[in-house]
Amino acid sequence: MSQYLSVIIPVYNEEKNIFPLFNRLKNELNSIKKSYGVIFVDDGSTDKTLFNINKIKNENKNIIIVHSTKNQGLSSALNSGFKKASGKVVITMDGDLQNDPKDIKKLLKKLSNGYDVVCGWRYKRKDSLFVKNIPSKIFNFLIRFLFNLKIHDSSCTLRVYKKESIKNFGLSEGMHRFIPLILAKKGYKVGEVNVRNHHRKYEKAKYNSPKRFFKAINDLIKLRFS
Ligand code: UDP
Ligand code: MG
């Protein structure tokens, strides 16, 4: 039987984050009082991530694990999760404890006000200023300027979607940063709400090379002229 909410969590070498994340998420989902399932997408982890999510699957109902033997990147991991999601409402979030499950209610509330997708806006970002925050501000400014999409945090994974909007969704490498724009271009109504953001306490950030920024700008230009 399919659940009302499907939560997709892509994880790549997040062994220390898995249990605290699941406990917080479970508490929050239980308080929402809708049926739910959680889809962990293990993106080729080489630590105990897969072992830990298997333990969660053995001890809880409605857990799906999608496992890739090699690391393929966040876009591919999200594609795999979207394929498995059967809920009327789909939620995506990072598996590193930087997103807070306590924001899910707020996102769902906005979704019920006539939106197809509601994105989190990490308005007080807890990442490094030069590697993440400033490049992100420039990137998001360009999205608003070039596409007139009123979004401030296009690459925040914490989002909620009506199932129809992500049906047959296929992101090519790196395009996870453009999900709000891709959906808006397809005619879906995209909104945003402020969400919390925490410092990464355990394990390492995977997306922190400066090359990432130039790839994102290049992709943005391609999208503008496509
Ligand atoms: N992730 C993944 N595959 C990758 C890189 C990252 O599944 O190749 C996951 C990662 O485990 C985390 C989320 O994507 O749950 C966001 O990654 P990260 O925290 O490193 O990105 P940042 O927050 O630094 O942009
Ligand atoms: Mg992170």
CSV table of C-alpha atoms and ligand atoms in Angstrom, one decimal:
chain,number,residue,atom,x,y,z
A,1,MET,CA,0.0,0.0,0.0
A,2,SER,CA,1.3,3.4,-0.8
A,3,GLN,CA,1.7,6.0,1.9
A,4,TYR,CA,0.6,9.7,1.8
A,5,LEU,CA,4.2,11.0,2.3
A,6,SER,CA,7.3,9.6,0.7
A,7,VAL,CA,10.6,11.1,2.1
A,8,ILE,CA,13.6,10.7,-0.1
A,9,ILE,CA,17.1,11.0,1.5
A,10,PRO,CA,20.2,10.7,-0.6
A,11,VAL,CA,23.2,9.6,1.4
A,12,TYR,CA,26.8,9.2,0.5
A,13,ASN,CA,29.2,8.4,3.4
A,14,GLU,CA,27.0,9.7,6.1
A,15,GLU,CA,27.4,6.9,8.6
A,16,LYS,CA,27.3,9.1,11.8
A,17,ASN,CA,24.3,11.1,10.6
A,18,ILE,CA,22.0,8.2,9.8
A,19,PHE,CA,20.6,7.3,13.3
A,20,PRO,CA,20.2,10.8,14.7
A,21,LEU,CA,18.6,11.9,11.4
A,22,PHE,CA,16.2,9.1,11.3
A,23,ASN,CA,15.2,9.5,14.9
A,24,ARG,CA,14.4,13.2,14.4
A,25,LEU,CA,12.6,12.6,11.2
A,26,LYS,CA,10.5,9.8,12.7
A,27,ASN,CA,9.4,11.9,15.6
A,28,GLU,CA,8.4,14.7,13.3
A,29,LEU,CA,6.6,12.4,10.8
A,30,ASN,CA,4.7,10.7,13.6
A,31,SER,CA,3.5,14.1,14.8
A,32,ILE,CA,2.1,14.9,11.3
A,33,LYS,CA,-0.3,12.0,11.5
A,34,LYS,CA,-0.2,11.0,7.9
A,35,SER,CA,1.0,7.6,6.6
A,36,TYR,CA,4.6,7.8,5.4
A,37,GLY,CA,7.5,5.9,3.9
A,38,VAL,CA,11.2,6.7,3.9
A,39,ILE,CA,13.4,6.0,0.9
A,40,PHE,CA,17.1,6.1,1.6
A,41,VAL,CA,19.2,6.3,-1.6
A,42,ASP,CA,22.7,5.1,-0.8
A,43,ASP,CA,24.9,6.7,-3.5
A,44,GLY,CA,27.8,4.2,-3.4
A,45,SER,CA,28.9,4.8,0.2
A,46,THR,CA,32.2,3.2,1.3
A,47,ASP,CA,31.6,3.6,5.1
A,48,LYS,CA,28.9,2.0,7.3
A,49,THR,CA,26.0,4.1,5.8
A,50,LEU,CA,24.4,1.1,4.1
A,51,PHE,CA,24.8,-1.1,7.2
A,52,ASN,CA,23.1,1.6,9.3
A,53,ILE,CA,20.2,2.1,6.9
A,54,ASN,CA,19.7,-1.6,6.7
A,55,LYS,CA,19.5,-1.7,10.5
A,56,ILE,CA,16.8,1.0,10.3
A,57,LYS,CA,14.9,-1.0,7.6
A,58,ASN,CA,15.0,-4.1,9.9
A,59,GLU,CA,13.5,-2.2,12.8
A,60,ASN,CA,10.9,0.0,11.1
A,61,LYS,CA,8.0,-0.4,8.6
A,62,ASN,CA,7.9,1.3,5.2
A,63,ILE,CA,11.6,1.8,4.6
A,64,ILE,CA,12.9,1.4,1.1
A,65,ILE,CA,16.7,1.3,0.3
A,66,VAL,CA,18.0,2.0,-3.1
A,67,HIS,CA,21.6,1.1,-3.4
A,68,SER,CA,24.1,2.1,-6.0
A,69,THR,CA,27.4,0.3,-6.0
A,70,LYS,CA,29.2,3.4,-7.3
A,71,ASN,CA,29.0,7.0,-6.4
A,72,GLN,CA,26.9,8.8,-9.1
A,73,GLY,CA,26.1,12.2,-7.6
A,74,LEU,CA,23.1,13.8,-6.1
A,75,SER,CA,21.1,14.3,-9.3
A,76,SER,CA,21.2,10.6,-10.0
A,77,ALA,CA,20.5,9.7,-6.4
A,78,LEU,CA,17.4,11.9,-6.5
A,79,ASN,CA,16.3,10.3,-9.8
A,80,SER,CA,16.4,6.9,-8.2
A,81,GLY,CA,14.4,8.1,-5.2
A,82,PHE,CA,11.7,9.8,-7.3
A,83,LYS,CA,11.2,6.5,-9.2
A,84,LYS,CA,10.4,4.7,-6.0
A,85,ALA,CA,8.3,7.4,-4.4
A,86,SER,CA,4.6,6.4,-4.4
A,87,GLY,CA,3.2,9.0,-1.9
A,88,LYS,CA,0.8,11.7,-3.0
A,89,VAL,CA,3.3,14.1,-1.5
A,90,VAL,CA,7.1,13.7,-2.0
A,91,ILE,CA,9.7,15.2,0.3
A,92,THR,CA,13.4,15.4,-0.3
A,93,MET,CA,16.0,16.3,2.2
A,94,ASP,CA,19.8,15.9,2.8
A,95,GLY,CA,21.1,13.2,5.0
A,96,ASP,CA,23.7,15.2,6.8
A,97,LEU,CA,21.5,16.8,9.5
A,98,GLN,CA,21.9,20.3,7.9
A,99,ASN,CA,18.2,20.3,7.0
A,100,ASP,CA,15.8,20.1,9.9
A,101,PRO,CA,12.7,17.7,9.8
A,102,LYS,CA,10.9,20.3,12.0
A,103,ASP,CA,10.5,22.4,8.9
A,104,ILE,CA,8.5,19.8,7.0
A,105,LYS,CA,5.1,20.9,8.5
A,106,LYS,CA,5.7,24.5,7.4
A,107,LEU,CA,6.5,23.3,3.8
A,108,LEU,CA,3.4,21.1,3.7
A,109,LYS,CA,1.2,23.9,4.9
A,110,LYS,CA,2.4,26.1,2.0
A,111,LEU,CA,1.9,23.2,-0.5
A,112,SER,CA,-1.7,23.0,0.6
A,113,ASN,CA,-2.2,26.6,-0.4
A,114,GLY,CA,-2.2,25.8,-4.1
A,115,TYR,CA,1.5,25.1,-4.9
A,116,ASP,CA,3.0,22.1,-6.7
A,117,VAL,CA,6.4,22.4,-5.1
A,118,VAL,CA,7.6,24.3,-2.1
A,119,CYS,CA,11.3,24.9,-1.6
A,120,GLY,CA,13.2,25.6,1.5
A,121,TRP,CA,15.2,28.8,1.8
A,122,ARG,CA,18.1,28.5,4.1
A,123,TYR,CA,18.0,32.2,5.0
A,124,LYS,CA,20.7,31.9,7.6
A,125,ARG,CA,23.0,29.5,5.9
A,126,LYS,CA,25.6,27.7,8.1
A,127,ASP,CA,28.2,27.0,5.4
A,128,SER,CA,31.5,28.6,4.6
A,129,LEU,CA,31.1,32.2,3.3
A,130,PHE,CA,33.4,32.0,0.3
A,131,VAL,CA,32.9,28.4,-0.8
A,132,LYS,CA,29.2,28.2,-0.4
A,133,ASN,CA,27.3,31.4,0.7
A,134,ILE,CA,28.6,34.0,-1.7
A,135,PRO,CA,28.6,31.7,-4.8
A,136,SER,CA,25.1,30.6,-3.9
A,137,LYS,CA,23.9,34.3,-3.6
A,138,ILE,CA,25.3,35.0,-7.1
A,139,PHE,CA,23.8,31.8,-8.5
A,140,ASN,CA,20.3,32.5,-7.0
A,141,PHE,CA,20.4,36.2,-8.1
A,142,LEU,CA,21.1,35.0,-11.7
A,143,ILE,CA,18.1,32.6,-11.5
A,144,ARG,CA,15.9,35.5,-10.4
A,145,PHE,CA,17.3,37.9,-12.9
A,146,LEU,CA,17.4,35.6,-16.0
A,147,PHE,CA,14.2,33.6,-15.4
A,148,ASN,CA,12.2,35.9,-13.2
A,149,LEU,CA,11.7,33.0,-10.7
A,150,LYS,CA,11.3,34.4,-7.2
A,151,ILE,CA,13.4,31.8,-5.5
A,152,HIS,CA,16.4,32.5,-3.1
A,153,ASP,CA,17.8,29.0,-2.6
A,154,SER,CA,17.5,26.8,-5.7
A,155,SER,CA,19.9,24.1,-4.3
A,156,CYS,CA,18.3,23.5,-0.9
A,157,THR,CA,17.4,19.8,-1.0
A,158,LEU,CA,14.6,20.3,1.6
A,159,ARG,CA,11.5,20.6,-0.6
A,160,VAL,CA,8.0,19.1,-0.8
A,161,TYR,CA,6.3,18.2,-4.1
A,162,LYS,CA,3.0,17.1,-5.3
A,163,LYS,CA,3.6,13.7,-6.8
A,164,GLU,CA,2.4,14.7,-10.3
A,165,SER,CA,5.1,17.3,-10.6
A,166,ILE,CA,8.0,14.8,-10.3
A,167,LYS,CA,6.5,12.0,-12.4
A,168,ASN,CA,8.9,10.8,-15.1
A,169,PHE,CA,11.5,13.3,-13.7
A,170,GLY,CA,15.0,12.7,-15.0
A,171,LEU,CA,17.8,15.0,-13.9
A,172,SER,CA,21.1,14.9,-15.8
A,173,GLU,CA,24.3,15.3,-13.7
A,174,GLY,CA,24.4,18.5,-11.7
A,175,MET,CA,20.9,19.5,-12.5
A,176,HIS,CA,19.7,18.9,-8.9
A,177,ARG,CA,20.6,22.6,-8.4
A,178,PHE,CA,17.9,23.6,-10.9
A,179,ILE,CA,14.9,21.6,-9.7
A,180,PRO,CA,12.8,24.7,-8.9
A,181,LEU,CA,13.6,26.2,-12.3
A,182,ILE,CA,13.0,23.0,-14.3
A,183,LEU,CA,9.6,22.6,-12.6
A,184,ALA,CA,8.6,26.2,-13.0
A,185,LYS,CA,9.5,26.0,-16.8
A,186,LYS,CA,7.2,23.0,-17.0
A,187,GLY,CA,4.4,25.2,-15.7
A,188,TYR,CA,4.3,24.0,-12.0
A,189,LYS,CA,3.6,26.6,-9.3
A,190,VAL,CA,6.8,26.9,-7.2
A,191,GLY,CA,6.8,28.6,-3.8
A,192,GLU,CA,9.3,28.9,-0.9
A,193,VAL,CA,9.4,29.2,2.8
A,194,ASN,CA,12.3,30.0,5.2
A,195,VAL,CA,13.9,26.9,6.8
A,196,ARG,CA,16.5,26.3,9.4
A,197,ASN,CA,20.0,25.3,8.5
A,198,HIS,CA,22.5,23.6,10.8
A,199,HIS,CA,26.3,23.3,10.7
A,200,ARG,CA,27.4,20.0,9.5
A,201,LYS,CA,28.6,18.2,12.6
A,202,TYR,CA,29.6,14.8,11.3
A,203,GLU,CA,31.3,13.6,8.1
A,204,LYS,CA,32.4,15.9,5.3
A,205,ALA,CA,30.6,18.1,2.8
A,206,LYS,CA,30.8,16.5,-0.7
A,207,TYR,CA,30.1,19.6,-2.8
A,208,ASN,CA,32.7,22.1,-2.0
A,209,SER,CA,35.1,22.5,-5.0
A,210,PRO,CA,35.1,25.9,-6.7
A,211,LYS,CA,34.6,24.1,-10.1
A,212,ARG,CA,31.1,23.3,-9.0
A,213,PHE,CA,30.2,27.0,-9.2
A,214,PHE,CA,31.4,27.4,-12.8
A,215,LYS,CA,29.6,24.2,-13.9
A,216,ALA,CA,26.4,25.6,-12.3
A,217,ILE,CA,26.8,29.0,-14.2
A,218,ASN,CA,27.5,27.1,-17.4
A,219,ASP,CA,24.4,25.0,-16.9
A,220,LEU,CA,22.4,28.1,-16.1
A,221,ILE,CA,23.4,29.7,-19.4
A,222,LYS,CA,22.5,26.5,-21.3
A,223,LEU,CA,19.1,26.5,-19.6
A,224,ARG,CA,18.5,30.1,-20.5
A,225,PHE,CA,19.0,29.4,-24.2
A,226,SER,CA,17.3,26.0,-24.3
B,1,UDP,N1,25.2,13.2,-1.6
B,1,UDP,C1,25.0,12.1,-2.5
B,1,UDP,N2,25.9,11.8,-3.5
B,1,UDP,C2,26.9,12.6,-3.7
B,1,UDP,C3,27.2,13.8,-2.9
B,1,UDP,C4,26.3,14.0,-1.9
B,1,UDP,O1,24.0,11.4,-2.3
B,1,UDP,O2,27.7,12.3,-4.7
B,1,UDP,C5,24.3,13.5,-0.5
B,1,UDP,C6,25.0,13.7,0.8
B,1,UDP,O3,25.2,12.5,1.5
B,1,UDP,C7,24.0,14.6,1.5
B,1,UDP,C8,23.4,15.4,0.4
B,1,UDP,O4,23.6,14.7,-0.8
B,1,UDP,O5,22.9,13.9,2.1
B,1,UDP,C9,24.0,16.8,0.2
B,1,UDP,O6,25.4,16.7,0.2
B,1,UDP,P1,26.4,17.7,1.0
B,1,UDP,O7,25.9,17.9,2.3
B,1,UDP,O8,27.8,17.1,0.8
B,1,UDP,O9,26.3,19.0,0.1
B,1,UDP,P2,26.3,20.5,0.7
B,1,UDP,O10,25.2,20.5,1.8
B,1,UDP,O11,27.6,20.7,1.3
B,1,UDP,O12,25.9,21.3,-0.5
B,2,MG,MG,25.2,19.5,3.5
